[in-house]
Amino acid sequence: MSSSRSELRTAQVNAAPSRRTGSFIDVPPPAVADFWLTARRTPEGRVILDGYVPSQSARDALAADPAVDPASLELAGGEPEGFAEALTFGLERLARMSEGRFSLRSNVLTLAGTASTLEDHATLSYAAGVPAGFVLARNEILPPSVPPVAEGDETPDEVATSTAEPAPVPAGEITAAPPLPVADPYVWSADRTSDGVVTLAGHVPGEPLRRVLMIRAGEGAVDTTQFAAGAPEGFILDTRAAMDALAVLAEGRVAFDGAQWSVSGTFAEDRGREALNAALSRAATDAAAWSVAVERAQPPAMPADGQQMALGQSAPDASSQNAVPAEALEECRLHLALFSAQNAILFRSGSAALAPTSEPVLAELAGYVAACPDLPVYIEGHTDADGAATANLALSVARAEAVVTALVGLGIAPNRLYAVGYGESAPVAPNDTPQGKQLNRRIVVSLDSPE
């Protein structure tokens, strides 16, 4: 893919202003509010692109590489500054993977996949070379795959029901990941602007919490957080309560300055002090210890001619515009609940590698999701309690991500899918029997945002 990447640098991907050429005018494509792009590298070496590019020249440069499939790309403006550099960065890193996925949304980049070699794994594991102005919010690179289990040693079902969750690591082959830096002070914040966009900043202890916070932040959220150790006791519960508090504000800020939690801003039109108190009651830190400075919005000023404002003058309610018929919604919920109850998505023991028997099951799930209303779908990963809790949490996220990747490969739009990991924290059966552990190792598919 080297030739197309170098050509992409010179192609004018940033849409130029309209200009006249002879009797024709070149008009740049219309801008979109949510500019995104994904690139998925298959085990066969194909790179499948989806989303937007800002010009035909950029699309042509990508299509010049026979390994690249740009068929799903659409032309649109609204790309972030430095888009060409960010895309080149992602494609170059994908080229060092046997399979993987790169995504760009606003100025937020993510990478996940399996390195081609141990040398590639060592290189890709460090987030070096991120283009200026962009944030690499996720960089989860697995080492080269362990050879599959020999036929007759274990069946996929036996693998899935094994009680040994942690993946074996050959001694001396892969060095442990460096520890996270310790942040002092440990700070965090979430800001909501008047147009509803939420920006996360500061420190978080890891990817699982970051993903949950991004889900709660909603569509178009921007994440600039950094992973760091040193989080205070109760930090996870406090951040979740803070996001609940932010949800009752039309605009405002929730923050931890290293010593105290705070909420400030303006209440949303239909929310008030009672809703805010309910949100803070779910925090680990006592609500009385929070600094709260929230006011009610001022009523709109009367127009100069003394007439009342028209009822429809304010921005329309997005939820009512996109209302889904109740019958269709309930039918979709039923299908997904019945599918989840089968617990039929199986993985290799202690890893996020899907067992071969899961392929037809995932195709069935893709059919249900495709037939559902065009709503977000949450893929929840759960494990049993064997092994360390932190390792189980990471494993549950990785398994949920594997299902998301498979569904994207089956044609489901990536912007509808959210992977969430719970680790061992939400069992449905006791973990003291093999049967109970098997029930707890599960994937749950839902239309409901995590609480």
Tab-separated table of C-alpha atoms in Angstrom, residues 73-435:
chain	number	residue	atom	x	y	z
A	73	LEU	CA	-16.467	5.483	0.743
A	74	GLU	CA	-18.619	8.557	0.164
A	75	LEU	CA	-17.520	12.099	-0.638
A	76	ALA	CA	-18.164	14.673	2.090
A	77	GLY	CA	-16.622	17.765	3.585
A	78	GLY	CA	-16.158	18.463	7.278
A	79	GLU	CA	-12.939	16.463	7.631
A	80	PRO	CA	-10.609	17.386	10.519
A	81	GLU	CA	-7.486	19.382	9.751
A	82	GLY	CA	-4.651	16.952	9.042
A	83	PHE	CA	-6.985	14.242	7.727
A	84	ALA	CA	-4.471	13.009	5.112
A	85	GLU	CA	-1.708	12.591	7.716
A	86	ALA	CA	-4.065	10.797	10.115
A	87	LEU	CA	-5.257	8.374	7.425
A	88	THR	CA	-1.679	7.680	6.312
A	89	PHE	CA	-0.745	7.026	9.951
A	90	GLY	CA	-3.572	4.494	10.291
A	91	LEU	CA	-2.893	2.696	7.007
A	92	GLU	CA	0.814	2.389	7.744
A	93	ARG	CA	0.078	0.768	11.091
A	94	LEU	CA	-2.516	-1.545	9.566
A	95	ALA	CA	0.156	-2.678	7.099
A	96	ARG	CA	2.077	-4.143	10.066
A	97	MET	CA	-0.904	-6.213	11.203
A	98	SER	CA	-2.148	-9.593	10.012
A	99	GLU	CA	-5.648	-8.272	10.645
A	100	GLY	CA	-7.008	-5.219	12.401
A	101	ARG	CA	-9.134	-2.094	12.349
A	102	PHE	CA	-8.396	1.629	12.268
A	103	SER	CA	-11.018	4.326	12.817
A	104	LEU	CA	-11.063	8.108	12.609
A	105	ARG	CA	-13.837	10.234	14.040
A	106	SER	CA	-13.288	13.954	14.376
A	107	ASN	CA	-9.784	14.166	15.879
A	108	VAL	CA	-10.040	10.818	17.701
A	109	LEU	CA	-8.202	7.764	16.323
A	110	THR	CA	-8.437	4.114	17.400
A	111	LEU	CA	-6.399	1.054	16.438
A	112	ALA	CA	-6.956	-2.595	17.295
A	113	GLY	CA	-5.688	-5.805	15.776
A	114	THR	CA	-3.009	-8.487	15.658
A	115	ALA	CA	0.589	-7.674	14.775
A	116	SER	CA	2.193	-9.592	11.912
A	117	THR	CA	5.419	-10.291	13.840
A	118	LEU	CA	6.784	-9.857	17.347
A	119	GLU	CA	8.874	-6.942	16.033
A	120	ASP	CA	5.731	-5.320	14.656
A	121	HIS	CA	3.999	-5.904	17.992
A	122	ALA	CA	6.792	-4.123	19.851
A	123	THR	CA	6.610	-1.189	17.435
A	124	LEU	CA	2.822	-0.894	17.339
A	125	SER	CA	2.372	-1.186	21.098
A	126	TYR	CA	3.756	2.300	21.574
A	127	ALA	CA	1.676	5.223	20.310
A	128	ALA	CA	4.472	7.017	18.475
A	129	GLY	CA	4.001	9.268	15.470
A	130	VAL	CA	0.404	10.331	16.120
A	131	PRO	CA	-0.274	13.333	13.848
A	132	ALA	CA	-0.468	16.728	15.525
A	133	GLY	CA	-3.981	17.652	16.621
A	134	PHE	CA	-5.170	14.036	16.914
A	135	VAL	CA	-5.647	11.780	19.932
A	136	LEU	CA	-5.002	8.026	19.772
A	137	ALA	CA	-7.754	7.039	22.215
A	138	ARG	CA	-7.285	3.304	21.765
A	139	ASN	CA	-4.221	1.285	20.760
A	140	GLU	CA	-4.858	-2.395	21.487
A	141	ILE	CA	-2.413	-4.548	19.529
A	142	LEU	CA	-2.203	-8.286	20.136
A	143	PRO	CA	0.958	-10.306	19.474
A	144	PRO	CA	0.970	-12.803	16.590
A	145	SER	CA	-1.734	-15.412	17.066
A	146	VAL	CA	-0.964	-18.595	18.974
A	147	PRO	CA	-1.304	-21.639	16.630
A	148	PRO	CA	-4.800	-23.148	16.745
A	149	VAL	CA	-5.514	-26.159	18.946
A	150	ALA	CA	-4.664	-29.401	17.147
A	151	GLU	CA	-7.641	-31.456	16.010
A	152	GLY	CA	-8.652	-33.929	18.680
A	153	ASP	CA	-7.091	-32.003	21.565
A	154	GLU	CA	-10.102	-29.817	22.348
A	155	THR	CA	-13.397	-29.117	20.658
A	156	PRO	CA	-14.641	-25.512	20.470
A	157	ASP	CA	-17.347	-26.292	23.034
A	158	GLU	CA	-14.764	-27.737	25.416
A	159	VAL	CA	-12.605	-24.688	24.892
A	160	ALA	CA	-15.507	-22.358	25.640
A	161	THR	CA	-16.438	-24.141	28.869
A	162	SER	CA	-12.892	-24.352	30.190
A	163	THR	CA	-12.512	-22.732	33.603
A	164	ALA	CA	-9.066	-21.352	32.811
A	165	GLU	CA	-9.779	-17.826	31.617
A	166	PRO	CA	-6.281	-16.279	31.521
A	167	ALA	CA	-4.490	-16.798	28.217
A	168	PRO	CA	-1.179	-18.691	28.414
A	169	VAL	CA	1.833	-16.612	27.380
A	170	PRO	CA	4.995	-18.452	26.228
A	171	ALA	CA	7.794	-17.617	28.645
A	172	GLY	CA	10.402	-15.247	27.297
A	173	GLU	CA	8.627	-14.498	24.013
A	174	ILE	CA	6.595	-11.417	24.917
A	175	THR	CA	7.607	-8.868	27.493
A	176	ALA	CA	5.000	-7.471	29.841
A	177	ALA	CA	3.451	-4.142	28.920
A	178	PRO	CA	5.093	-1.216	30.705
A	179	PRO	CA	3.162	0.015	33.751
A	180	LEU	CA	0.956	3.062	33.374
A	181	PRO	CA	2.474	6.357	34.511
A	182	VAL	CA	1.215	7.626	37.862
A	183	ALA	CA	-0.665	10.925	37.618
A	184	ASP	CA	-0.351	13.355	40.501
A	185	PRO	CA	-2.673	15.146	40.744
A	186	TYR	CA	-5.188	12.755	39.187
A	187	VAL	CA	-7.680	15.003	37.384
A	188	TRP	CA	-10.673	14.445	35.109
A	189	SER	CA	-13.437	16.522	33.533
A	190	ALA	CA	-16.375	16.397	31.114
A	191	ASP	CA	-17.725	19.543	29.453
A	192	ARG	CA	-21.054	19.859	27.627
A	193	THR	CA	-21.497	22.767	25.206
A	194	SER	CA	-24.832	24.362	24.330
A	195	ASP	CA	-25.065	22.184	21.192
A	196	GLY	CA	-24.851	19.027	23.303
A	197	VAL	CA	-21.293	17.949	22.415
A	198	VAL	CA	-19.356	16.470	25.341
A	199	THR	CA	-15.561	16.591	25.650
A	200	LEU	CA	-13.759	14.290	28.087
A	201	ALA	CA	-10.331	15.250	29.440
A	202	GLY	CA	-7.868	14.288	32.164
A	203	HIS	CA	-6.994	10.794	33.362
A	204	VAL	CA	-8.721	7.408	33.361
A	205	PRO	CA	-7.337	4.091	34.633
A	206	GLY	CA	-7.981	2.089	31.468
A	207	GLU	CA	-9.883	1.350	28.269
A	208	PRO	CA	-13.009	-0.271	29.820
A	209	LEU	CA	-13.967	2.856	31.792
A	210	ARG	CA	-13.064	5.126	28.875
A	211	ARG	CA	-15.485	3.254	26.594
A	212	VAL	CA	-18.320	3.393	29.123
A	213	LEU	CA	-17.797	7.133	29.590
A	214	MET	CA	-17.773	7.702	25.823
A	215	ILE	CA	-21.052	5.805	25.489
A	216	ARG	CA	-22.594	7.970	28.185
A	217	ALA	CA	-21.194	11.103	26.560
A	218	GLY	CA	-23.287	10.399	23.479
A	219	GLU	CA	-22.988	10.907	19.743
A	220	GLY	CA	-20.215	13.232	18.610
A	221	ALA	CA	-18.341	13.105	21.911
A	222	VAL	CA	-14.641	13.961	21.873
A	223	ASP	CA	-12.202	12.086	24.093
A	224	THR	CA	-8.801	13.536	25.042
A	225	THR	CA	-8.266	11.488	28.213
A	226	GLN	CA	-5.003	9.704	28.946
A	227	PHE	CA	-4.484	6.382	30.714
A	228	ALA	CA	-2.778	6.759	34.084
A	229	ALA	CA	-2.449	4.990	37.408
A	230	GLY	CA	-3.178	6.667	40.716
A	231	ALA	CA	-6.961	7.010	40.535
A	232	PRO	CA	-8.507	7.727	43.952
A	233	GLU	CA	-10.741	5.187	45.650
A	234	GLY	CA	-14.254	5.169	44.183
A	235	PHE	CA	-13.149	6.952	40.993
A	236	ILE	CA	-15.136	4.698	38.633
A	237	LEU	CA	-18.415	5.189	40.512
A	238	ASP	CA	-17.736	8.915	40.834
A	239	THR	CA	-17.126	9.406	37.094
A	240	ARG	CA	-20.298	7.518	36.222
A	241	ALA	CA	-22.295	9.643	38.671
A	242	ALA	CA	-20.659	12.732	37.199
A	243	MET	CA	-21.809	11.743	33.696
A	244	ASP	CA	-25.324	11.223	35.055
A	245	ALA	CA	-25.146	14.720	36.565
A	246	LEU	CA	-23.922	16.179	33.262
A	247	ALA	CA	-26.935	14.597	31.534
A	248	VAL	CA	-29.320	16.875	33.487
A	249	LEU	CA	-27.505	20.009	32.287
A	250	ALA	CA	-28.170	21.944	29.111
A	251	GLU	CA	-24.534	22.986	29.275
A	252	GLY	CA	-21.935	22.765	31.986
A	253	ARG	CA	-19.016	20.918	33.477
A	254	VAL	CA	-18.344	18.048	35.887
A	255	ALA	CA	-14.789	17.688	37.142
A	256	PHE	CA	-12.356	16.255	39.669
A	257	ASP	CA	-9.406	18.558	40.413
A	258	GLY	CA	-7.422	15.997	42.369
A	259	ALA	CA	-9.103	16.854	45.662
A	260	GLN	CA	-12.795	17.647	45.100
A	261	TRP	CA	-15.592	16.785	42.686
A	262	SER	CA	-17.669	19.614	41.231
A	263	VAL	CA	-20.694	20.293	39.023
A	264	SER	CA	-21.453	23.628	37.389
A	265	GLY	CA	-23.672	24.900	34.606
A	266	THR	CA	-27.316	25.338	33.657
A	267	PHE	CA	-30.150	22.857	34.094
A	268	ALA	CA	-31.818	21.426	31.012
A	269	GLU	CA	-35.344	22.748	30.511
A	270	ASP	CA	-37.125	19.698	31.972
A	271	ARG	CA	-34.575	18.807	34.673
A	272	GLY	CA	-33.898	20.239	38.094
A	273	ARG	CA	-32.323	19.833	41.503
A	274	GLU	CA	-34.098	16.544	42.218
A	275	ALA	CA	-32.597	14.857	39.145
A	276	LEU	CA	-29.143	16.216	40.015
A	277	ASN	CA	-29.377	14.942	43.591
A	278	ALA	CA	-30.435	11.518	42.304
A	279	ALA	CA	-27.361	11.407	40.057
A	280	LEU	CA	-24.958	12.380	42.842
A	281	SER	CA	-26.504	9.837	45.208
A	282	ARG	CA	-24.951	7.103	43.028
A	283	ALA	CA	-21.415	8.431	43.562
A	284	ALA	CA	-18.858	6.867	45.898
A	285	THR	CA	-18.060	10.335	47.255
A	286	ASP	CA	-20.807	11.684	49.491
A	287	ALA	CA	-23.033	14.168	47.623
A	288	ALA	CA	-22.500	16.751	50.384
A	289	ALA	CA	-18.778	16.817	49.540
A	290	TRP	CA	-19.408	17.864	45.921
A	291	SER	CA	-19.150	21.519	44.935
A	292	VAL	CA	-22.419	22.331	43.130
A	293	ALA	CA	-23.082	25.560	41.222
A	294	VAL	CA	-25.980	24.902	38.857
A	295	GLU	CA	-28.651	27.436	37.894
A	296	ARG	CA	-31.891	27.318	35.981
A	297	ALA	CA	-31.803	28.684	32.442
A	298	GLN	CA	-33.105	32.214	32.013
A	299	PRO	CA	-36.418	32.373	30.131
A	300	PRO	CA	-36.115	33.614	26.514
A	301	ALA	CA	-36.416	37.365	26.090
A	302	MET	CA	-39.694	38.686	24.675
A	303	PRO	CA	-39.356	39.855	21.085
A	304	ALA	CA	-39.386	43.639	20.632
A	305	ASP	CA	-42.881	43.670	19.112
A	306	GLY	CA	-44.330	42.050	22.258
A	307	GLN	CA	-45.451	38.848	20.530
A	308	GLN	CA	-44.796	35.438	22.053
A	309	MET	CA	-42.172	33.236	20.446
A	310	ALA	CA	-43.550	30.627	18.074
A	311	LEU	CA	-43.933	27.198	19.616
A	312	GLY	CA	-41.661	25.576	17.056
A	313	GLN	CA	-38.930	28.186	17.196
A	314	SER	CA	-36.525	26.216	19.340
A	315	ALA	CA	-34.498	23.319	17.981
A	316	PRO	CA	-36.603	20.190	17.392
A	317	ASP	CA	-36.342	17.303	19.814
A	318	ALA	CA	-34.106	14.712	18.189
A	319	SER	CA	-35.762	11.874	20.097
A	320	SER	CA	-39.188	12.719	18.711
A	321	GLN	CA	-37.835	13.132	15.184
A	322	ASN	CA	-36.256	9.724	15.284
A	323	ALA	CA	-39.054	7.999	17.177
A	324	VAL	CA	-39.206	4.263	16.524
A	325	PRO	CA	-42.574	2.464	16.419
A	326	ALA	CA	-43.074	0.697	19.731
A	327	GLU	CA	-43.961	-2.643	18.096
A	328	ALA	CA	-40.799	-2.700	15.985
A	329	LEU	CA	-38.670	-1.746	18.983
A	330	GLU	CA	-40.132	-4.445	21.213
A	331	GLU	CA	-39.787	-7.090	18.492
A	332	CYS	CA	-36.132	-6.195	18.134
A	333	ARG	CA	-35.582	-6.344	21.904
A	334	LEU	CA	-37.211	-9.777	22.011
A	335	HIS	CA	-35.021	-11.176	19.224
A	336	LEU	CA	-31.839	-9.888	20.855
A	337	ALA	CA	-32.864	-11.135	24.309
A	338	LEU	CA	-33.629	-14.624	22.997
A	339	PHE	CA	-30.375	-14.681	21.055
A	340	SER	CA	-28.363	-13.608	24.129
A	341	ALA	CA	-30.040	-16.281	26.253
A	342	GLN	CA	-28.635	-18.991	23.962
A	343	ASN	CA	-25.074	-17.972	24.947
A	344	ALA	CA	-23.932	-19.380	21.622
A	345	ILE	CA	-20.978	-17.100	20.797
A	346	LEU	CA	-17.904	-19.120	21.781
A	347	PHE	CA	-14.243	-18.124	22.167
A	348	ARG	CA	-10.904	-19.825	22.537
A	349	SER	CA	-10.031	-20.332	26.176
A	350	GLY	CA	-8.657	-17.209	27.813
A	351	SER	CA	-8.623	-15.178	24.601
A	352	ALA	CA	-10.821	-13.033	22.384
A	353	ALA	CA	-10.390	-15.350	19.380
A	354	LEU	CA	-13.799	-16.519	18.178
A	355	ALA	CA	-14.304	-20.274	17.865
A	356	PRO	CA	-15.161	-21.517	14.333
A	357	THR	CA	-18.611	-22.605	15.509
A	358	SER	CA	-19.442	-18.949	16.178
A	359	GLU	CA	-19.454	-17.982	12.490
A	360	PRO	CA	-23.061	-19.040	11.706
A	361	VAL	CA	-24.189	-17.689	15.076
A	362	LEU	CA	-22.713	-14.265	14.290
A	363	ALA	CA	-24.392	-14.319	10.879
A	364	GLU	CA	-27.697	-14.921	12.668
A	365	LEU	CA	-27.003	-12.023	15.034
A	366	ALA	CA	-26.115	-9.745	12.119
A	367	GLY	CA	-29.506	-10.521	10.601
A	368	TYR	CA	-31.307	-9.506	13.784
A	369	VAL	CA	-29.284	-6.290	14.143
A	370	ALA	CA	-29.812	-5.361	10.480
A	371	ALA	CA	-33.563	-5.845	10.850
A	372	CYS	CA	-33.696	-3.712	14.002
A	373	PRO	CA	-34.536	0.000	13.951
A	374	ASP	CA	-31.526	2.168	13.227
A	375	LEU	CA	-30.508	2.475	16.884
A	376	PRO	CA	-27.245	1.919	18.818
A	377	VAL	CA	-26.571	-1.711	19.747
A	378	TYR	CA	-24.494	-2.553	22.836
A	379	ILE	CA	-22.331	-5.684	22.840
A	380	GLU	CA	-21.580	-6.592	26.456
A	381	GLY	CA	-18.778	-8.970	27.404
A	382	HIS	CA	-18.813	-10.923	30.688
A	383	THR	CA	-16.425	-13.466	32.239
A	384	ASP	CA	-16.371	-15.819	35.214
A	385	ALA	CA	-14.376	-15.017	38.357
A	386	ASP	CA	-11.306	-17.170	37.666
A	387	GLY	CA	-8.078	-15.169	37.492
A	388	ALA	CA	-7.411	-11.530	38.297
A	389	ALA	CA	-10.341	-9.109	38.107
A	390	THR	CA	-8.360	-6.637	35.983
A	391	ALA	CA	-7.426	-9.360	33.490
A	392	ASN	CA	-11.051	-10.493	33.289
A	393	LEU	CA	-12.214	-6.931	32.677
A	394	ALA	CA	-9.734	-6.534	29.817
A	395	LEU	CA	-10.750	-9.922	28.395
A	396	SER	CA	-14.434	-9.039	28.461
A	397	VAL	CA	-13.770	-5.809	26.540
A	398	ALA	CA	-11.628	-7.636	23.983
A	399	ARG	CA	-14.329	-10.265	23.419
A	400	ALA	CA	-17.011	-7.623	22.970
A	401	GLU	CA	-14.720	-5.844	20.491
A	402	ALA	CA	-14.224	-9.118	18.595
A	403	VAL	CA	-17.984	-9.456	18.163
A	404	VAL	CA	-18.233	-5.827	16.999
A	405	THR	CA	-15.469	-6.434	14.448
A	406	ALA	CA	-17.242	-9.552	13.185
A	407	LEU	CA	-20.562	-7.715	12.826
A	408	VAL	CA	-18.894	-4.876	10.916
A	409	GLY	CA	-17.456	-7.499	8.579
A	410	LEU	CA	-20.986	-8.800	8.062
A	411	GLY	CA	-22.232	-5.404	6.930
A	412	ILE	CA	-23.440	-3.707	10.138
A	413	ALA	CA	-22.596	0.009	10.277
A	414	PRO	CA	-19.749	0.512	12.789
A	415	ASN	CA	-21.282	3.710	14.156
A	416	ARG	CA	-24.203	1.660	15.524
A	417	LEU	CA	-22.068	-0.736	17.570
A	418	TYR	CA	-20.595	-0.208	21.039
A	419	ALA	CA	-18.465	-2.763	22.891
A	420	VAL	CA	-18.675	-2.754	26.694
A	421	GLY	CA	-16.839	-5.030	29.123
A	422	TYR	CA	-18.004	-5.934	32.621
A	423	GLY	CA	-15.430	-8.581	33.517
A	424	GLU	CA	-16.646	-10.692	36.424
A	425	SER	CA	-18.733	-7.899	37.997
A	426	ALA	CA	-22.191	-8.989	36.778
A	427	PRO	CA	-22.565	-12.764	37.262
A	428	VAL	CA	-25.865	-14.506	36.534
A	429	ALA	CA	-24.893	-17.678	38.425
A	430	PRO	CA	-22.546	-18.689	41.254
A	431	ASN	CA	-18.906	-19.083	40.203
A	432	ASP	CA	-18.315	-22.149	42.379
A	433	THR	CA	-19.350	-24.739	39.757
A	434	PRO	CA	-18.281	-25.340	36.134
A	435	GLN	CA	-21.899	-24.881	35.035
